[in-house]
C-alpha cells in the first residue's frame, strides 16, 4: 500500500477540456470516493491514474515513486503496481474463477502460495468456487471475483470504476460491504468512482466532488454533507431545502422561523440550506398546546404548514408541505411511523444549526420557485 498523489492533472480531447488542474491525495491504506455526474471526468481520472491515458499536464506519484509527469514520464499500466476493477467486473469468460483471480500472478507465485484461495476468503467467496465458470456466477459474485483478481498481486493502489452498478439494492449493499471489508483487511489504498451519493458517503474516508472536470470540494463524509462548499454541492450530495433569509448575530430569520446559523459571522441577506431530516413536523395542537391559536405564523415552536404530499419509503416518510400565508413548498423527512396525513396542519421546527450562503443571483432566482427541494432520488445526470 502507498499514498496516491495527483497534482495539477489536466487532459483534453481535442478542444474539450475533460479534467482541469485536479489535485487529489489519497492517504495510505484509505479509500477516497470520487463523486460526480456522468460526463464529469470520473473515469478519465481513473484511466490517467492507471496509465491507460497520458496526462497533458500534471504529475502522479505512488508512494515516493513518480509514475506520470506531462512530457517527461509515463510508466505503463502493468508496471505501476495498481489493480483495476472495471464496471460490470469484466471477467474473462473463457477462464474459471481460479484462473481469473490468478491472472496477474506468475506461475511461480501460483505454485508457491495459496494466494488465489486467500483472496477468495478475503472477498467472502467459498474456495470451492475456484472451478466455476464466470457465467455461472451471480452479479455480486462476479464483482467479488473481479476484486479478488485485482487484489491477488498485492497492488499498492486499487482503482474501482463504479463496481456496483447494475446490482439490485440489497445485493449492491452486500457486495459493497464485502469490498470495503476486503480492502480494509489488506490495508489497500483505493479510489472508488461513483455517481451514487449514498455510496460515496458510506464508503469513502474522504469524498471528492468532481464537477465539470474540476474537484470542487474534498472532505470527510459528515463535513461534506453537513457543510457543503456551495449550493451546487449541497444539492448534489443530498436533498436540500433552500429559502432566502436574513442573518444577524448568529441567527437567521426565514420562512422556517428564527434558526441558529452554523456560520455565526454571516450578516444580512443569505440563502439558507436545510436538510429535510432537520425539519421536524409536529401536530399543531401538540406543538402549541390545546388552546393554541392558529394565527401564529412563527414563534418558539416554528412555522405552521399544511401537508400537501406524502411518500412512504419504509424506514422514513417524505412530506411535501406548504407554509402558511403563501409560503413556499418545502420537503421534510420524518422517521415516525405515524407521519401526518395529507391535509393535516403541522408545526415545523428546525432544532439544529443551518448553513447559510451568499444571496447570489442564481440562488435568489431559484428561491422564487415554490418548490425549494429536489426529489428524493434525483435522476442520473446525462
mmCIF file of C-alpha atoms in Angstrom:
data_model
loop_
_atom_site.group_PDB
_atom_site.id
_atom_site.type_symbol
_atom_site.label_atom_id
_atom_site.label_comp_id
_atom_site.label_asym_id
_atom_site.label_seq_id
_atom_site.Cartn_x
_atom_site.Cartn_y
_atom_site.Cartn_z
ATOM 1 C CA UNK A 1 0.000 0.000 0.000
ATOM 2 C CA UNK A 2 1.105 3.565 -0.643
ATOM 3 C CA UNK A 3 -0.132 7.121 -0.727
ATOM 4 C CA UNK A 4 -1.522 8.210 -4.099
ATOM 5 C CA UNK A 5 -0.929 11.819 -5.092
ATOM 6 C CA UNK A 6 -2.220 13.640 -8.187
ATOM 7 C CA UNK A 7 -1.002 17.177 -8.784
ATOM 8 C CA UNK A 8 -2.426 19.557 -11.377
ATOM 9 C CA UNK A 9 -3.808 16.861 -13.673
ATOM 10 C CA UNK A 10 -5.333 18.214 -16.895
ATOM 11 C CA UNK A 11 -6.393 16.403 -20.038
ATOM 12 C CA UNK A 12 -8.366 17.391 -23.132
ATOM 13 C CA UNK A 13 -9.966 15.556 -26.006
ATOM 14 C CA UNK A 14 -9.392 17.919 -28.901
ATOM 15 C CA UNK A 15 -10.665 21.331 -27.810
ATOM 16 C CA UNK A 16 -12.747 19.867 -24.973
ATOM 17 C CA UNK A 17 -11.156 20.022 -21.512
ATOM 18 C CA UNK A 18 -12.144 16.871 -19.606
ATOM 19 C CA UNK A 19 -10.074 17.445 -16.453
ATOM 20 C CA UNK A 20 -8.661 20.758 -15.278
ATOM 21 C CA UNK A 21 -5.908 21.053 -12.644
ATOM 22 C CA UNK A 22 -7.090 18.170 -10.477
ATOM 23 C CA UNK A 23 -5.274 17.840 -7.143
ATOM 24 C CA UNK A 24 -6.002 14.688 -5.167
ATOM 25 C CA UNK A 25 -4.264 12.988 -2.246
ATOM 26 C CA UNK A 26 -5.385 9.539 -1.099
ATOM 27 C CA UNK A 27 -3.651 8.674 2.189
ATOM 28 C CA UNK A 28 -2.012 5.281 2.502
ATOM 29 C CA UNK A 29 -4.423 2.476 3.360
ATOM 30 C CA UNK A 30 -7.600 4.546 2.935
ATOM 31 C CA UNK A 31 -10.478 4.756 0.455
ATOM 32 C CA UNK A 32 -11.358 8.014 -1.281
ATOM 33 C CA UNK A 33 -14.624 8.186 -3.216
ATOM 34 C CA UNK A 34 -14.798 10.371 -6.320
ATOM 35 C CA UNK A 35 -18.397 11.553 -6.661
ATOM 36 C CA UNK A 36 -19.617 13.071 -9.896
ATOM 37 C CA UNK A 37 -22.321 13.030 -12.527
ATOM 38 C CA UNK A 38 -21.905 11.183 -15.821
ATOM 39 C CA UNK A 39 -19.554 13.148 -18.025
ATOM 40 C CA UNK A 40 -17.811 14.893 -15.124
ATOM 41 C CA UNK A 41 -14.489 13.142 -15.834
ATOM 42 C CA UNK A 42 -14.509 10.385 -13.193
ATOM 43 C CA UNK A 43 -13.495 7.502 -15.451
ATOM 44 C CA UNK A 44 -10.951 9.678 -17.287
ATOM 45 C CA UNK A 45 -9.299 10.421 -13.935
ATOM 46 C CA UNK A 46 -9.048 6.700 -13.151
ATOM 47 C CA UNK A 47 -7.625 5.980 -16.605
ATOM 48 C CA UNK A 48 -4.960 8.639 -16.085
ATOM 49 C CA UNK A 49 -4.009 7.205 -12.698
ATOM 50 C CA UNK A 50 -3.911 3.657 -14.084
ATOM 51 C CA UNK A 51 -1.820 4.722 -17.073
ATOM 52 C CA UNK A 52 -4.336 3.988 -19.830
ATOM 53 C CA UNK A 53 -4.145 7.683 -20.800
ATOM 54 C CA UNK A 54 -1.323 10.201 -20.792
ATOM 55 C CA UNK A 55 -1.763 13.444 -18.921
ATOM 56 C CA UNK A 56 -1.470 16.757 -20.777
ATOM 57 C CA UNK A 57 -0.337 18.459 -17.580
ATOM 58 C CA UNK A 58 0.405 17.362 -14.059
ATOM 59 C CA UNK A 59 2.079 14.615 -12.095
ATOM 60 C CA UNK A 60 1.039 11.324 -10.467
ATOM 61 C CA UNK A 61 3.019 9.752 -7.620
ATOM 62 C CA UNK A 62 2.506 6.400 -5.888
ATOM 63 C CA UNK A 63 4.339 6.359 -2.575
ATOM 64 C CA UNK A 64 7.527 8.230 -3.358
ATOM 65 C CA UNK A 65 7.668 6.995 -6.948
ATOM 66 C CA UNK A 66 6.513 9.227 -9.820
ATOM 67 C CA UNK A 67 4.567 7.220 -12.413
ATOM 68 C CA UNK A 68 3.439 10.037 -14.704
ATOM 69 C CA UNK A 69 4.590 13.547 -15.493
ATOM 70 C CA UNK A 70 3.490 15.521 -18.520
ATOM 71 C CA UNK A 71 6.049 15.457 -21.318
ATOM 72 C CA UNK A 72 8.655 13.583 -19.250
ATOM 73 C CA UNK A 73 7.413 10.315 -17.785
ATOM 74 C CA UNK A 74 4.748 7.702 -18.446
ATOM 75 C CA UNK A 75 5.127 4.374 -16.650
ATOM 76 C CA UNK A 76 2.981 1.746 -18.449
ATOM 77 C CA UNK A 77 -0.045 0.345 -16.563
ATOM 78 C CA UNK A 78 1.453 -3.086 -15.912
ATOM 79 C CA UNK A 79 4.432 -1.527 -14.103
ATOM 80 C CA UNK A 80 2.527 0.837 -11.806
ATOM 81 C CA UNK A 81 1.668 -1.736 -9.145
ATOM 82 C CA UNK A 82 -2.052 -0.983 -9.357
ATOM 83 C CA UNK A 83 -5.201 -3.069 -9.528
ATOM 84 C CA UNK A 84 -8.216 -2.041 -11.597
ATOM 85 C CA UNK A 85 -11.842 -3.131 -11.188
ATOM 86 C CA UNK A 86 -13.906 -2.065 -14.201
ATOM 87 C CA UNK A 87 -17.654 -1.580 -14.434
ATOM 88 C CA UNK A 88 -19.505 -4.917 -14.674
ATOM 89 C CA UNK A 89 -16.382 -6.720 -13.381
ATOM 90 C CA UNK A 90 -15.106 -7.609 -16.896
ATOM 91 C CA UNK A 91 -14.097 -11.189 -16.053
ATOM 92 C CA UNK A 92 -12.516 -13.385 -18.717
ATOM 93 C CA UNK A 93 -15.445 -15.597 -19.801
ATOM 94 C CA UNK A 94 -13.235 -18.468 -21.043
ATOM 95 C CA UNK A 95 -11.494 -18.826 -17.659
ATOM 96 C CA UNK A 96 -12.801 -20.250 -14.415
ATOM 97 C CA UNK A 97 -12.722 -18.333 -11.125
ATOM 98 C CA UNK A 98 -9.309 -19.661 -10.135
ATOM 99 C CA UNK A 99 -7.716 -18.620 -13.413
ATOM 100 C CA UNK A 100 -9.436 -15.228 -13.342
ATOM 101 C CA UNK A 101 -8.205 -14.479 -9.823
ATOM 102 C CA UNK A 102 -4.699 -15.751 -10.542
ATOM 103 C CA UNK A 103 -4.399 -13.985 -13.891
ATOM 104 C CA UNK A 104 -1.994 -11.343 -12.553
ATOM 105 C CA UNK A 105 0.200 -13.827 -10.682
ATOM 106 C CA UNK A 106 3.268 -15.514 -12.130
ATOM 107 C CA UNK A 107 3.238 -19.289 -12.441
ATOM 108 C CA UNK A 108 5.819 -19.482 -9.683
ATOM 109 C CA UNK A 109 3.640 -17.405 -7.382
ATOM 110 C CA UNK A 110 0.660 -19.629 -8.040
ATOM 111 C CA UNK A 111 2.710 -22.776 -7.334
ATOM 112 C CA UNK A 112 4.404 -21.462 -4.187
ATOM 113 C CA UNK A 113 1.447 -19.833 -2.493
ATOM 114 C CA UNK A 114 -2.271 -20.179 -1.916
ATOM 115 C CA UNK A 115 -2.896 -16.585 -2.928
ATOM 116 C CA UNK A 116 -5.980 -17.455 -5.003
ATOM 117 C CA UNK A 117 -7.612 -19.185 -2.030
ATOM 118 C CA UNK A 118 -6.577 -16.362 0.288
ATOM 119 C CA UNK A 119 -8.176 -13.711 -1.884
ATOM 120 C CA UNK A 120 -11.381 -15.734 -2.264
ATOM 121 C CA UNK A 121 -11.516 -15.858 1.543
ATOM 122 C CA UNK A 122 -10.852 -12.148 1.621
ATOM 123 C CA UNK A 123 -13.814 -11.244 -0.606
ATOM 124 C CA UNK A 124 -16.148 -13.685 1.144
ATOM 125 C CA UNK A 125 -16.425 -16.419 -1.508
ATOM 126 C CA UNK A 126 -16.111 -20.159 -0.757
ATOM 127 C CA UNK A 127 -12.931 -21.771 -2.068
ATOM 128 C CA UNK A 128 -14.949 -24.377 -3.955
ATOM 129 C CA UNK A 129 -15.961 -21.562 -6.325
ATOM 130 C CA UNK A 130 -12.479 -21.805 -7.827
ATOM 131 C CA UNK A 131 -13.521 -24.208 -10.599
ATOM 132 C CA UNK A 132 -16.734 -22.399 -11.515
ATOM 133 C CA UNK A 133 -17.095 -20.523 -14.772
ATOM 134 C CA UNK A 134 -17.688 -16.791 -14.676
ATOM 135 C CA UNK A 135 -21.044 -17.059 -16.484
ATOM 136 C CA UNK A 136 -22.347 -19.300 -13.694
ATOM 137 C CA UNK A 137 -21.898 -16.628 -11.025
ATOM 138 C CA UNK A 138 -24.396 -14.038 -9.835
ATOM 139 C CA UNK A 139 -23.710 -10.369 -10.463
ATOM 140 C CA UNK A 140 -22.485 -9.805 -6.928
ATOM 141 C CA UNK A 141 -20.225 -12.865 -7.063
ATOM 142 C CA UNK A 142 -18.707 -11.648 -10.335
ATOM 143 C CA UNK A 143 -17.862 -8.280 -8.735
ATOM 144 C CA UNK A 144 -16.181 -10.062 -5.810
ATOM 145 C CA UNK A 145 -14.138 -12.214 -8.177
ATOM 146 C CA UNK A 146 -13.092 -9.072 -10.061
ATOM 147 C CA UNK A 147 -11.912 -7.519 -6.798
ATOM 148 C CA UNK A 148 -10.088 -10.731 -5.849
ATOM 149 C CA UNK A 149 -8.311 -10.627 -9.236
ATOM 150 C CA UNK A 150 -7.258 -7.005 -8.569
ATOM 151 C CA UNK A 151 -6.052 -7.804 -5.019
ATOM 152 C CA UNK A 152 -4.235 -11.056 -5.750
ATOM 153 C CA UNK A 153 -0.916 -9.457 -6.855
ATOM 154 C CA UNK A 154 -0.967 -7.259 -3.705
ATOM 155 C CA UNK A 155 -1.091 -3.928 -5.539
ATOM 156 C CA UNK A 156 -0.131 -0.664 -3.913
ATOM 157 C CA UNK A 157 -3.346 1.001 -5.129
ATOM 158 C CA UNK A 158 -6.712 -0.358 -6.314
ATOM 159 C CA UNK A 159 -8.971 1.678 -8.600
ATOM 160 C CA UNK A 160 -12.694 0.854 -8.747
ATOM 161 C CA UNK A 161 -14.821 2.257 -11.566
ATOM 162 C CA UNK A 162 -18.472 2.096 -10.404
ATOM 163 C CA UNK A 163 -18.041 -1.587 -9.468
ATOM 164 C CA UNK A 164 -21.567 -1.977 -8.059
ATOM 165 C CA UNK A 165 -23.554 -0.542 -10.959
ATOM 166 C CA UNK A 166 -26.411 -2.685 -12.210
ATOM 167 C CA UNK A 167 -26.844 -4.663 -8.987
ATOM 168 C CA UNK A 168 -30.187 -4.646 -7.199
ATOM 169 C CA UNK A 169 -30.377 -2.650 -3.965
ATOM 170 C CA UNK A 170 -29.878 -5.497 -1.481
ATOM 171 C CA UNK A 171 -27.068 -7.145 -3.429
ATOM 172 C CA UNK A 172 -25.423 -3.765 -4.003
ATOM 173 C CA UNK A 173 -25.176 -3.120 -0.257
ATOM 174 C CA UNK A 174 -23.969 -6.654 0.496
ATOM 175 C CA UNK A 175 -21.308 -6.540 -2.235
ATOM 176 C CA UNK A 176 -20.198 -3.053 -1.254
ATOM 177 C CA UNK A 177 -19.716 -4.098 2.361
ATOM 178 C CA UNK A 178 -17.681 -7.135 1.272
ATOM 179 C CA UNK A 179 -15.464 -4.990 -0.953
ATOM 180 C CA UNK A 180 -14.843 -2.372 1.747
ATOM 181 C CA UNK A 181 -14.073 -5.091 4.289
ATOM 182 C CA UNK A 182 -11.605 -6.798 1.917
ATOM 183 C CA UNK A 183 -9.798 -3.535 1.141
ATOM 184 C CA UNK A 184 -9.557 -2.717 4.848
ATOM 185 C CA UNK A 185 -8.187 -6.161 5.733
ATOM 186 C CA UNK A 186 -5.479 -5.811 3.078
ATOM 187 C CA UNK A 187 -4.794 -2.203 4.077
ATOM 188 C CA UNK A 188 -5.052 -1.246 0.423
ATOM 189 C CA UNK A 189 -5.107 2.350 -0.793
ATOM 190 C CA UNK A 190 -8.173 2.657 -3.014
ATOM 191 C CA UNK A 191 -10.079 5.093 -5.213
ATOM 192 C CA UNK A 192 -13.770 4.451 -5.902
ATOM 193 C CA UNK A 193 -15.621 6.481 -8.536
ATOM 194 C CA UNK A 194 -19.402 6.631 -8.376
ATOM 195 C CA UNK A 195 -22.397 8.812 -9.207
ATOM 196 C CA UNK A 196 -24.273 7.452 -6.164
ATOM 197 C CA UNK A 197 -24.218 9.926 -3.270
ATOM 198 C CA UNK A 198 -25.109 7.395 -0.566
ATOM 199 C CA UNK A 199 -22.426 5.033 -1.827
ATOM 200 C CA UNK A 200 -19.748 7.715 -1.774
ATOM 201 C CA UNK A 201 -20.684 8.922 1.705
ATOM 202 C CA UNK A 202 -20.784 5.404 3.164
ATOM 203 C CA UNK A 203 -17.571 4.086 1.593
ATOM 204 C CA UNK A 204 -15.025 6.882 1.454
ATOM 205 C CA UNK A 205 -12.963 8.127 4.350
ATOM 206 C CA UNK A 206 -12.911 11.227 2.180
ATOM 207 C CA UNK A 207 -15.217 12.176 -0.680
ATOM 208 C CA UNK A 208 -14.040 14.334 -3.582
ATOM 209 C CA UNK A 209 -16.778 16.007 -5.650
ATOM 210 C CA UNK A 210 -15.944 16.288 -9.351
ATOM 211 C CA UNK A 211 -17.962 18.792 -11.376
ATOM 212 C CA UNK A 212 -17.158 19.751 -14.944
ATOM 213 C CA UNK A 213 -13.688 18.259 -14.752
ATOM 214 C CA UNK A 214 -12.724 20.072 -11.540
ATOM 215 C CA UNK A 215 -12.539 18.796 -7.973
ATOM 216 C CA UNK A 216 -14.656 21.408 -6.217
ATOM 217 C CA UNK A 217 -14.562 20.006 -2.673
ATOM 218 C CA UNK A 218 -12.810 17.183 -0.825
ATOM 219 C CA UNK A 219 -13.868 16.425 2.724
ATOM 220 C CA UNK A 220 -14.899 13.697 5.129
ATOM 221 C CA UNK A 221 -18.486 12.483 4.567
ATOM 222 C CA UNK A 222 -20.027 14.272 7.596
ATOM 223 C CA UNK A 223 -18.384 17.599 6.721
ATOM 224 C CA UNK A 224 -19.282 17.313 3.039
ATOM 225 C CA UNK A 225 -22.927 16.554 3.772
ATOM 226 C CA UNK A 226 -23.328 18.972 6.641
ATOM 227 C CA UNK A 227 -21.306 21.941 5.352
ATOM 228 C CA UNK A 228 -21.017 21.730 1.553
ATOM 229 C CA UNK A 229 -18.922 24.374 -0.168
ATOM 230 C CA UNK A 230 -21.823 25.918 -2.082
ATOM 231 C CA UNK A 231 -25.435 25.284 -3.062
ATOM 232 C CA UNK A 232 -24.462 23.274 -6.153
ATOM 233 C CA UNK A 233 -22.535 20.809 -3.986
ATOM 234 C CA UNK A 234 -25.295 20.855 -1.364
ATOM 235 C CA UNK A 235 -27.916 19.854 -3.924
ATOM 236 C CA UNK A 236 -25.669 17.206 -5.472
ATOM 237 C CA UNK A 237 -24.706 15.321 -2.308
ATOM 238 C CA UNK A 238 -28.244 15.202 -0.927
ATOM 239 C CA UNK A 239 -31.658 16.798 -0.821
ATOM 240 C CA UNK A 240 -31.614 20.457 0.118
ATOM 241 C CA UNK A 241 -34.375 22.830 1.166
ATOM 242 C CA UNK A 242 -33.236 26.339 0.193
ATOM 243 C CA UNK A 243 -35.052 29.503 1.298
ATOM 244 C CA UNK A 244 -33.989 33.169 1.444
ATOM 245 C CA UNK A 245 -33.305 34.655 4.858
ATOM 246 C CA UNK A 246 -31.623 37.416 6.812
ATOM 247 C CA UNK A 247 -28.759 36.680 9.218
ATOM 248 C CA UNK A 248 -27.770 38.663 12.278
ATOM 249 C CA UNK A 249 -25.706 37.771 15.352
ATOM 250 C CA UNK A 250 -25.731 34.026 14.669
ATOM 251 C CA UNK A 251 -29.475 33.814 13.990
ATOM 252 C CA UNK A 252 -31.114 33.671 10.572
ATOM 253 C CA UNK A 253 -34.741 34.719 10.072
ATOM 254 C CA UNK A 254 -36.517 32.893 7.234
ATOM 255 C CA UNK A 255 -39.803 31.218 6.302
ATOM 256 C CA UNK A 256 -38.960 28.340 8.658
ATOM 257 C CA UNK A 257 -38.545 30.618 11.672
ATOM 258 C CA UNK A 258 -35.598 32.065 13.561
ATOM 259 C CA UNK A 259 -32.844 29.472 13.188
ATOM 260 C CA UNK A 260 -29.339 29.123 14.572
ATOM 261 C CA UNK A 261 -26.688 29.542 11.857
ATOM 262 C CA UNK A 262 -23.533 27.453 11.735
ATOM 263 C CA UNK A 263 -21.676 30.500 10.436
ATOM 264 C CA UNK A 264 -22.203 32.940 13.284
ATOM 265 C CA UNK A 265 -20.390 35.647 11.307
ATOM 266 C CA UNK A 266 -22.936 35.787 8.476
ATOM 267 C CA UNK A 267 -24.779 39.116 8.303
ATOM 268 C CA UNK A 268 -27.515 40.436 6.036
ATOM 269 C CA UNK A 269 -29.332 38.662 3.189
ATOM 270 C CA UNK A 270 -28.439 34.964 2.819
ATOM 271 C CA UNK A 271 -29.654 31.736 1.312
ATOM 272 C CA UNK A 272 -30.499 29.177 3.996
ATOM 273 C CA UNK A 273 -29.844 25.476 3.331
ATOM 274 C CA UNK A 274 -31.679 22.918 5.461
ATOM 275 C CA UNK A 275 -31.622 19.143 5.043
ATOM 276 C CA UNK A 276 -35.126 17.571 5.044
ATOM 277 C CA UNK A 277 -34.326 15.427 8.077
ATOM 278 C CA UNK A 278 -33.558 18.602 10.068
ATOM 279 C CA UNK A 279 -37.190 19.691 9.698
ATOM 280 C CA UNK A 280 -39.447 18.111 12.322
ATOM 281 C CA UNK A 281 -43.230 18.200 11.730
ATOM 282 C CA UNK A 282 -45.397 18.010 14.845
ATOM 283 C CA UNK A 283 -49.197 18.076 15.225
ATOM 284 C CA UNK A 284 -50.438 21.616 15.619
ATOM 285 C CA UNK A 285 -52.221 21.000 18.928
ATOM 286 C CA UNK A 286 -49.265 19.139 20.426
ATOM 287 C CA UNK A 287 -46.800 21.809 19.415
ATOM 288 C CA UNK A 288 -48.829 24.847 20.551
ATOM 289 C CA UNK A 289 -50.914 23.377 23.351
ATOM 290 C CA UNK A 290 -54.608 22.576 23.238
ATOM 291 C CA UNK A 291 -55.625 26.226 23.489
ATOM 292 C CA UNK A 292 -53.179 27.473 20.895
ATOM 293 C CA UNK A 293 -54.429 29.889 18.291
ATOM 294 C CA UNK A 294 -53.958 29.261 14.610
ATOM 295 C CA UNK A 295 -52.847 32.787 13.880
ATOM 296 C CA UNK A 296 -49.216 32.448 14.989
ATOM 297 C CA UNK A 297 -47.033 32.431 11.923
ATOM 298 C CA UNK A 298 -43.738 31.885 13.731
ATOM 299 C CA UNK A 299 -42.644 31.588 17.305
ATOM 300 C CA UNK A 300 -40.760 29.294 19.611
ATOM 301 C CA UNK A 301 -42.426 26.275 18.041
ATOM 302 C CA UNK A 302 -41.616 27.143 14.446
ATOM 303 C CA UNK A 303 -43.750 27.662 11.342
ATOM 304 C CA UNK A 304 -47.234 26.388 10.534
ATOM 305 C CA UNK A 305 -47.596 24.318 7.359
ATOM 306 C CA UNK A 306 -50.083 22.030 5.616
ATOM 307 C CA UNK A 307 -49.131 18.587 4.307
ATOM 308 C CA UNK A 308 -49.750 18.500 0.532
ATOM 309 C CA UNK A 309 -47.883 15.306 -0.323
ATOM 310 C CA UNK A 310 -46.795 12.150 1.487
ATOM 311 C CA UNK A 311 -44.495 9.404 0.168
ATOM 312 C CA UNK A 312 -43.786 6.347 2.317
ATOM 313 C CA UNK A 313 -40.383 4.649 1.961
ATOM 314 C CA UNK A 314 -40.456 2.180 4.847
ATOM 315 C CA UNK A 315 -37.864 3.481 7.317
ATOM 316 C CA UNK A 316 -38.848 7.082 6.603
ATOM 317 C CA UNK A 317 -41.589 9.179 5.033
ATOM 318 C CA UNK A 318 -41.069 12.193 2.789
ATOM 319 C CA UNK A 319 -43.550 15.032 3.251
ATOM 320 C CA UNK A 320 -44.259 17.969 0.969
ATOM 321 C CA UNK A 321 -45.586 20.898 2.964
ATOM 322 C CA UNK A 322 -46.882 24.358 2.113
ATOM 323 C CA UNK A 323 -46.005 27.069 4.602
ATOM 324 C CA UNK A 324 -48.912 29.324 5.513
ATOM 325 C CA UNK A 325 -49.524 32.804 4.092
ATOM 326 C CA UNK A 326 -48.377 31.951 0.556
ATOM 327 C CA UNK A 327 -45.134 30.446 1.776
ATOM 328 C CA UNK A 328 -43.031 28.077 -0.313
ATOM 329 C CA UNK A 329 -43.370 24.311 -0.534
ATOM 330 C CA UNK A 330 -40.678 22.548 1.493
ATOM 331 C CA UNK A 331 -39.763 18.922 1.997
ATOM 332 C CA UNK A 332 -39.326 17.222 5.360
ATOM 333 C CA UNK A 333 -38.215 13.696 6.153
ATOM 334 C CA UNK A 334 -39.704 12.017 9.194
ATOM 335 C CA UNK A 335 -38.787 8.677 10.725
ATOM 336 C CA UNK A 336 -42.006 8.453 12.730
ATOM 337 C CA UNK A 337 -44.382 5.601 11.894
ATOM 338 C CA UNK A 338 -47.383 7.886 12.377
ATOM 339 C CA UNK A 339 -46.383 10.637 9.956
ATOM 340 C CA UNK A 340 -49.069 13.292 9.361
ATOM 341 C CA UNK A 341 -51.561 12.727 6.548
ATOM 342 C CA UNK A 342 -52.202 14.906 3.511
ATOM 343 C CA UNK A 343 -54.293 17.922 4.525
ATOM 344 C CA UNK A 344 -53.131 17.886 8.133
ATOM 345 C CA UNK A 345 -51.761 21.120 9.596
ATOM 346 C CA UNK A 346 -48.477 20.835 11.474
ATOM 347 C CA UNK A 347 -45.797 22.967 13.059
ATOM 348 C CA UNK A 348 -42.304 22.705 11.576
ATOM 349 C CA UNK A 349 -39.294 23.104 13.830
ATOM 350 C CA UNK A 350 -35.594 23.128 12.944
ATOM 351 C CA UNK A 351 -33.634 22.409 16.109
ATOM 352 C CA UNK A 352 -30.125 22.043 14.659
ATOM 353 C CA UNK A 353 -27.996 24.840 13.155
ATOM 354 C CA UNK A 354 -28.394 25.561 9.446
ATOM 355 C CA UNK A 355 -25.904 26.508 6.732
ATOM 356 C CA UNK A 356 -26.044 29.869 5.004
ATOM 357 C CA UNK A 357 -24.684 31.022 1.652
ATOM 358 C CA UNK A 358 -24.371 34.417 -0.051
ATOM 359 C CA UNK A 359 -27.527 35.558 -1.888
ATOM 360 C CA UNK A 360 -26.125 35.248 -5.414
ATOM 361 C CA UNK A 361 -28.498 35.989 -8.279
ATOM 362 C CA UNK A 362 -28.866 32.365 -9.398
ATOM 363 C CA UNK A 363 -29.788 31.233 -5.898
ATOM 364 C CA UNK A 364 -32.243 34.098 -5.444
ATOM 365 C CA UNK A 365 -33.892 33.256 -8.744
ATOM 366 C CA UNK A 366 -34.213 29.607 -7.711
ATOM 367 C CA UNK A 367 -35.749 30.600 -4.376
ATOM 368 C CA UNK A 368 -38.618 32.327 -6.160
ATOM 369 C CA UNK A 369 -39.916 28.887 -7.144
ATOM 370 C CA UNK A 370 -42.424 27.366 -4.692
ATOM 371 C CA UNK A 371 -40.552 24.056 -4.703
ATOM 372 C CA UNK A 372 -37.219 24.511 -2.945
ATOM 373 C CA UNK A 373 -36.074 20.905 -2.562
ATOM 374 C CA UNK A 374 -35.262 18.362 -5.263
ATOM 375 C CA UNK A 375 -36.829 14.929 -5.442
ATOM 376 C CA UNK A 376 -35.740 12.180 -3.081
ATOM 377 C CA UNK A 377 -33.818 10.375 -5.794
ATOM 378 C CA UNK A 378 -32.720 12.894 -8.462
ATOM 379 C CA UNK A 379 -32.337 11.435 -11.957
ATOM 380 C CA UNK A 380 -28.870 10.470 -13.018
ATOM 381 C CA UNK A 381 -27.435 13.466 -14.911
ATOM 382 C CA UNK A 382 -26.737 12.880 -18.573
#
